[in-house]
Coordinates of C-alpha atoms in Angstrom, one line a residue:
X795 CA 7.3 20.1 -6.3
X796 CA 3.2 20.7 -6.6
X797 CA 1.2 17.7 -5.6
X798 CA -2.5 17.2 -6.3
X799 CA -3.6 14.9 -3.8
X800 CA -6.9 12.1 -5.0
X801 CA -8.2 10.5 -1.8
X802 CA -8.8 12.4 1.6
X803 CA -9.1 9.6 3.5
X804 CA -6.1 8.3 6.1
X805 CA -3.6 8.6 3.7
X806 CA -4.5 11.8 1.4
X807 CA -5.1 13.4 4.3
X808 CA -2.1 12.8 5.5
X809 CA 0.0 13.5 2.8
X810 CA -2.3 17.1 2.5
X811 CA -1.3 17.9 5.8
X812 CA 2.6 16.9 6.1
X813 CA 3.1 18.0 2.7
X814 CA 4.5 21.5 3.5
X815 CA 7.7 19.5 6.4
X816 CA 9.0 17.9 3.0
X817 CA 8.8 21.4 0.7
X818 CA 6.1 20.2 -1.0
X819 CA 3.0 22.5 -2.1
X820 CA -0.4 21.1 -2.2
X821 CA -2.3 22.5 -5.2
X822 CA -5.5 20.5 -5.0
X823 CA -6.9 17.5 -2.5
X824 CA -10.4 15.8 -4.2
X825 CA -12.4 13.3 -2.3
X826 CA -15.1 11.4 -4.0
X827 CA -17.1 14.6 -4.3
X828 CA -15.5 17.7 -4.4
X829 CA -12.4 19.5 -4.3
X830 CA -10.3 22.1 -3.8
X831 CA -8.5 23.2 -6.4
X832 CA -5.2 26.6 -5.7
X833 CA -6.5 29.5 -7.4
X834 CA -5.2 30.0 -11.2
X835 CA -4.0 26.8 -10.8
X836 CA -1.3 27.8 -8.7
X837 CA 0.7 29.4 -11.6
X838 CA 1.7 31.7 -8.5
X839 CA 3.2 29.2 -6.5
X840 CA 0.9 29.0 -3.6
X841 CA -0.6 25.7 -2.4
X842 CA -4.3 25.4 -1.5
X843 CA -4.8 25.7 2.7
X844 CA -5.4 22.4 3.3
X845 CA -6.4 22.5 6.7
X846 CA -9.1 24.7 6.3
X847 CA -10.5 22.7 3.9
X848 CA -9.9 19.1 6.3
X849 CA -11.5 20.7 8.5
X850 CA -14.4 21.3 6.4
X851 CA -14.4 17.9 5.5
X852 CA -14.5 16.7 9.1
X853 CA -17.7 19.0 9.8
X854 CA -19.2 16.8 6.3
X855 CA -19.0 19.5 4.3
X856 CA -17.6 19.5 0.9
X857 CA -13.6 20.1 0.3
X858 CA -14.1 23.0 -1.6
X859 CA -16.6 24.1 -4.2
X860 CA -14.8 22.0 -7.5
X861 CA -16.0 19.0 -9.0
X862 CA -13.2 15.6 -8.1
X863 CA -12.1 16.1 -12.0
X864 CA -11.0 19.9 -11.9
X865 CA -8.1 18.5 -9.6
X866 CA -6.9 16.2 -12.1
X867 CA -6.4 19.1 -14.5
X868 CA -4.8 21.7 -11.7
X869 CA -0.9 22.5 -11.9
X870 CA 1.0 20.0 -10.2
X871 CA 4.1 17.9 -10.9
X872 CA 3.1 14.4 -8.7
X873 CA -0.1 13.0 -9.4
X874 CA -1.0 11.5 -5.4
X875 CA -3.5 9.1 -6.5
X876 CA -4.8 8.0 -2.5
X877 CA -7.9 6.6 -3.5
X878 CA -9.2 3.1 -1.9
X879 CA -8.3 0.3 -3.8
X880 CA -10.3 -1.0 -6.4
X881 CA -9.7 -4.7 -8.0
X882 CA -10.4 -5.7 -11.8
X883 CA -10.8 -2.7 -14.2
X884 CA -9.0 -0.7 -10.9
X885 CA -11.3 1.8 -11.6
X886 CA -11.2 5.2 -11.0
X887 CA -7.6 4.8 -9.7
X888 CA -6.4 3.7 -13.4
X889 CA -8.1 6.6 -15.0
X890 CA -6.7 9.0 -12.7
X891 CA -3.3 7.9 -14.0
X892 CA -3.8 7.5 -17.3
X893 CA -4.9 11.5 -17.3
X894 CA -2.0 12.7 -15.4
X895 CA 0.5 10.2 -17.2
X896 CA -1.2 11.9 -20.7
X897 CA -0.1 15.4 -19.1
X898 CA 3.6 14.5 -18.7
X899 CA 2.6 14.5 -14.8
X900 CA 4.5 12.4 -12.2
X901 CA 2.0 10.2 -10.4
X902 CA 3.0 8.3 -6.8
X903 CA 0.6 5.7 -6.0
X904 CA -0.6 4.6 -2.5
X905 CA -3.3 3.1 -4.4
X906 CA -2.6 -0.5 -4.6
X907 CA -5.3 -1.2 -7.5
X908 CA -3.6 0.1 -10.8
X909 CA 0.1 -1.6 -10.1
X910 CA -1.5 -5.1 -9.0
X911 CA -4.3 -5.6 -11.7
X912 CA -2.9 -3.8 -14.8
X913 CA 0.9 -2.9 -14.2
X914 CA 1.8 -4.3 -17.6
X915 CA -0.6 -0.8 -18.9
X916 CA -0.2 1.3 -15.9
X917 CA 3.7 0.9 -17.7
X918 CA 3.1 1.1 -21.3
X919 CA 1.6 4.7 -20.3
X920 CA 4.3 5.5 -18.5
X921 CA 6.5 4.7 -21.4
X922 CA 4.6 6.9 -23.5
X923 CA 4.8 10.0 -21.2
X924 CA 7.8 12.1 -19.4
X925 CA 5.9 11.4 -16.3
X926 CA 7.5 8.8 -13.8
X927 CA 5.4 5.7 -11.9
X928 CA 6.1 5.3 -8.5
X929 CA 4.4 3.4 -5.3
X930 CA 6.2 2.4 -2.7
X931 CA 3.5 3.3 -0.4
X932 CA 1.3 0.2 -2.1
X933 CA 3.1 -2.5 -0.2
X934 CA 4.3 -2.3 3.5
X935 CA 3.3 0.9 4.8
X936 CA 6.2 2.7 6.1
X937 CA 8.5 0.1 5.4
X938 CA 10.4 0.8 2.6
X939 CA 10.3 -2.6 0.8
X940 CA 9.8 -1.5 -3.0
X941 CA 12.8 1.2 -2.6
X942 CA 15.5 -1.7 -0.9
X943 CA 14.6 -3.7 -4.0
X944 CA 15.6 -2.2 -6.5
X945 CA 18.4 -0.7 -4.7
X946 CA 19.3 -4.4 -4.7
X947 CA 18.4 -4.6 -8.4
X948 CA 15.2 -7.0 -8.7
X949 CA 17.3 -9.7 -10.5
X950 CA 19.8 -10.2 -6.9
X951 CA 16.4 -11.1 -5.1
X952 CA 15.4 -14.4 -5.0
X953 CA 12.2 -14.4 -3.0
X954 CA 10.1 -12.8 -0.7
X955 CA 8.5 -13.1 2.6
X956 CA 6.7 -11.7 5.1
X957 CA 3.7 -10.6 7.2
X958 CA 2.0 -8.2 5.2
X959 CA -1.3 -7.2 6.8
X960 CA -2.2 -5.9 10.5
X961 CA -5.0 -6.3 11.1
X962 CA -4.6 -9.8 10.8
X963 CA -1.4 -10.2 12.5
X964 CA -3.0 -8.5 15.2
X965 CA -5.7 -10.9 15.3
X966 CA -3.0 -13.8 15.3
X967 CA -1.2 -12.6 18.2
X968 CA -4.1 -11.5 20.6
X969 CA -6.0 -14.9 20.1
X970 CA -2.3 -16.6 20.8
X971 CA -1.9 -14.9 23.5
X972 CA -4.6 -14.3 25.4
X973 CA -6.7 -17.6 24.2
X974 CA -9.5 -15.6 22.9
X975 CA -11.6 -16.7 19.8
X976 CA -11.3 -15.2 16.2
X977 CA -14.9 -13.5 16.3
X978 CA -14.1 -12.0 19.9
X979 CA -10.5 -10.6 18.5
X980 CA -12.3 -8.9 15.2
X981 CA -14.8 -7.1 17.3
X982 CA -12.0 -5.6 19.7
X983 CA -10.0 -4.7 16.6
X984 CA -12.4 -2.9 15.4
X985 CA -13.6 -1.1 18.6
X986 CA -10.3 -0.1 19.0
X987 CA -10.3 1.2 15.0
X988 CA -7.5 -1.6 13.9
X989 CA -10.3 -3.9 11.9
X990 CA -12.1 -2.2 9.1
X991 CA -16.2 -2.3 9.5
X992 CA -16.0 -4.9 6.9
X993 CA -13.0 -6.4 7.6
X994 CA -13.0 -8.4 4.4
X995 CA -9.8 -7.6 2.6
X996 CA -7.4 -7.8 5.4
X997 CA -9.1 -11.2 7.3
X998 CA -9.5 -13.2 3.9
X999 CA -6.2 -12.5 2.5
X1000 CA -7.2 -9.9 -0.1
X1001 CA -4.9 -7.1 0.6
X1002 CA -1.5 -9.0 1.8
X1003 CA -2.0 -11.1 -1.5
X1004 CA -1.9 -7.7 -3.6
X1005 CA 0.7 -6.7 -1.6
X1006 CA 2.5 -9.5 -3.3
X1007 CA 1.4 -9.1 -7.1
X1008 CA 2.8 -6.0 -6.5
X1009 CA 6.3 -7.5 -5.5
X1010 CA 5.6 -10.2 -7.8
X1011 CA 4.8 -7.9 -10.5
X1012 CA 8.8 -5.6 -9.4
X1013 CA 10.6 -8.8 -10.1
X1014 CA 9.0 -10.9 -12.8
X1015 CA 11.1 -10.0 -16.2
X1016 CA 8.6 -11.4 -18.1
X1017 CA 5.5 -12.4 -16.9
X1018 CA 2.5 -9.9 -15.6
X1019 CA 0.5 -11.0 -12.5
X1020 CA -2.8 -10.3 -10.7
X1021 CA -4.5 -11.0 -8.2
X1022 CA -5.5 -13.8 -9.5
X1023 CA -2.8 -15.7 -10.0
X1024 CA -2.6 -15.7 -6.1
X1025 CA -3.4 -18.8 -4.0
X1026 CA -5.1 -17.2 -1.0
X1027 CA -6.4 -18.1 2.3
X1028 CA -7.9 -15.9 4.9
X1029 CA -7.7 -16.3 9.0
X1030 CA -11.4 -16.5 9.2
X1031 CA -11.6 -20.2 10.4
X1032 CA -8.5 -20.4 12.3
X1033 CA -9.6 -21.8 16.0
X1034 CA -8.5 -21.0 18.9
X1035 CA -7.4 -24.2 19.2
X1036 CA -4.9 -24.6 16.7
X1037 CA -3.1 -21.2 18.3
X1038 CA -3.0 -23.5 21.8
X1039 CA -1.7 -26.4 19.7
X1040 CA 0.9 -24.3 18.1
X1041 CA 2.1 -22.9 21.2
X1042 CA 2.4 -26.2 22.8
X1043 CA 5.2 -26.7 20.2
X1044 CA 6.8 -23.7 20.5
X1045 CA 5.6 -22.2 17.6
X1046 CA 2.6 -20.4 16.3
X1047 CA 0.4 -19.0 13.5
X1048 CA 0.7 -15.9 11.1
X1049 CA -0.4 -14.7 7.7
X1050 CA 2.3 -15.6 5.3
X1051 CA 2.4 -13.6 2.1
X1052 CA 5.5 -14.4 -0.1
X1053 CA 6.8 -14.8 -3.8
X1054 CA 8.7 -18.1 -4.3
X1055 CA 12.1 -17.8 -6.6
X1056 CA 9.7 -19.8 -9.1
X1057 CA 7.4 -17.1 -9.2
X1058 CA 4.9 -18.2 -7.1
X1059 CA 1.9 -15.8 -5.2
X1060 CA 1.0 -17.3 -2.2
X1061 CA -0.9 -16.4 0.9
X1062 CA -2.1 -18.3 4.1
X1063 CA -1.9 -19.2 7.7
X1064 CA 1.4 -20.8 7.8
X1065 CA 3.1 -22.3 11.4
X1066 CA 6.6 -19.7 12.6
X1067 CA 8.4 -20.5 15.6
X1068 CA 7.2 -18.8 18.5
X1069 CA 9.7 -16.6 19.0
X1070 CA 11.2 -16.4 15.5
X1071 CA 11.8 -13.4 12.8
X1072 CA 8.5 -13.3 11.6
X1073 CA 6.4 -13.6 14.8
X1074 CA 5.7 -10.1 15.0
X1075 CA 2.8 -8.7 17.1
X1076 CA 0.6 -6.5 17.2
X1077 CA 0.1 -4.7 14.2
X1078 CA 3.4 -4.9 13.1
X1079 CA 4.4 -5.6 9.8
X1080 CA 7.7 -7.9 8.6
X1081 CA 9.3 -8.5 5.3
X1082 CA 12.0 -10.9 4.5
X1083 CA 14.2 -10.1 1.3
X1084 CA 16.6 -13.6 0.1
X1085 CA 18.8 -11.6 -1.9
X1086 CA 21.9 -13.6 -3.7
X1087 CA 24.5 -12.1 -2.4
X1088 CA 23.7 -10.4 0.6
X1089 CA 21.5 -13.2 2.4
X1090 CA 18.7 -12.9 4.2
X1091 CA 17.2 -9.1 5.1
X1092 CA 14.8 -8.9 7.3
X1093 CA 13.0 -5.2 6.9
X1094 CA 10.3 -4.0 9.4
X1095 CA 7.8 -1.8 11.2
X1096 CA 4.4 0.3 10.9
X1097 CA 2.4 -1.8 7.6
X1098 CA -0.2 1.0 7.4
X1099 CA -1.5 4.1 9.1
X1100 CA -2.2 7.3 7.7
X1101 CA 1.0 9.3 8.9
X1102 CA 3.0 5.9 8.0
X1103 CA 2.1 5.0 4.3
X1104 CA 2.2 9.3 3.5
X1105 CA 5.9 9.2 4.8
X1106 CA 6.6 6.1 1.5
X1107 CA 4.5 8.3 -0.8
X1108 CA 6.3 11.3 0.0
X1109 CA 9.7 9.5 0.2
X1110 CA 8.4 8.3 -3.6
X1111 CA 7.9 12.1 -4.1
X1112 CA 11.8 12.6 -3.6
X1113 CA 13.0 10.2 -5.6
X1114 CA 11.2 11.8 -8.2
X1115 CA 13.3 13.8 -11.4
X1116 CA 12.2 17.7 -11.1
X1117 CA 10.0 18.5 -14.0

């Protein structure tokens, strides 16, 4: 498949870097200020030199000589939308998806915004297009959460819960293991690159809530969910003493996101058994699916990271029908 990749952050960069390993060709790559597009729209089957473009970006130079919007008009089979997640109108990502579907191209999303905030419109656009939309990478990085739900059929999934943010999990597990305070561990996480300079979405529960909203949209028959439908609490106000008390009782605290059988979406700190399944440590993520006929399924792994999330993007590309 020929891929146009919008977004040259960790995920978009990794997709461009790994695409050839999956026998795909990158015909366009764009960040917010410039783009590189294959000569002649890649009609000859040749793609861009992604390595050279990314090296230029690392050197502080533009990716290429094109405007970012030119990538949307390139010759591609699949648009990979990997720009930063935005809330509310989910722009500019939603507009990118809309343009690709208008051109009857497939879309694979790593950007959570369009799926979490405008799911119904996204599905309507898909229904009017010859293109298909997939978004495995929006929930759980490399963990195949959505494809597992798809394989089992959403009608046979009763509830979903889990640890869905690596930054929050790193902070809580370090606080518990070392007896350290929140601010100290947050600074450590930022030094290690585990937390962003502005970690708000991670520590206030927004990131985990967006993922749960996406799961709720996949499970729902009639209702559409957005972030405003979620009950969200973060970890910023958890004192080290709370974790110490939990340990004395054989428990620990994790930021748990869940979609209940009644369709409620909730995210917040929860007590879990210290050595239980949900007490994953570090940046590990875990998702539990309550299935109708197969009991509880536990799926765990790396929930974030450029190469990890790129594998989910490229797995989705592999699931798409040929154009």
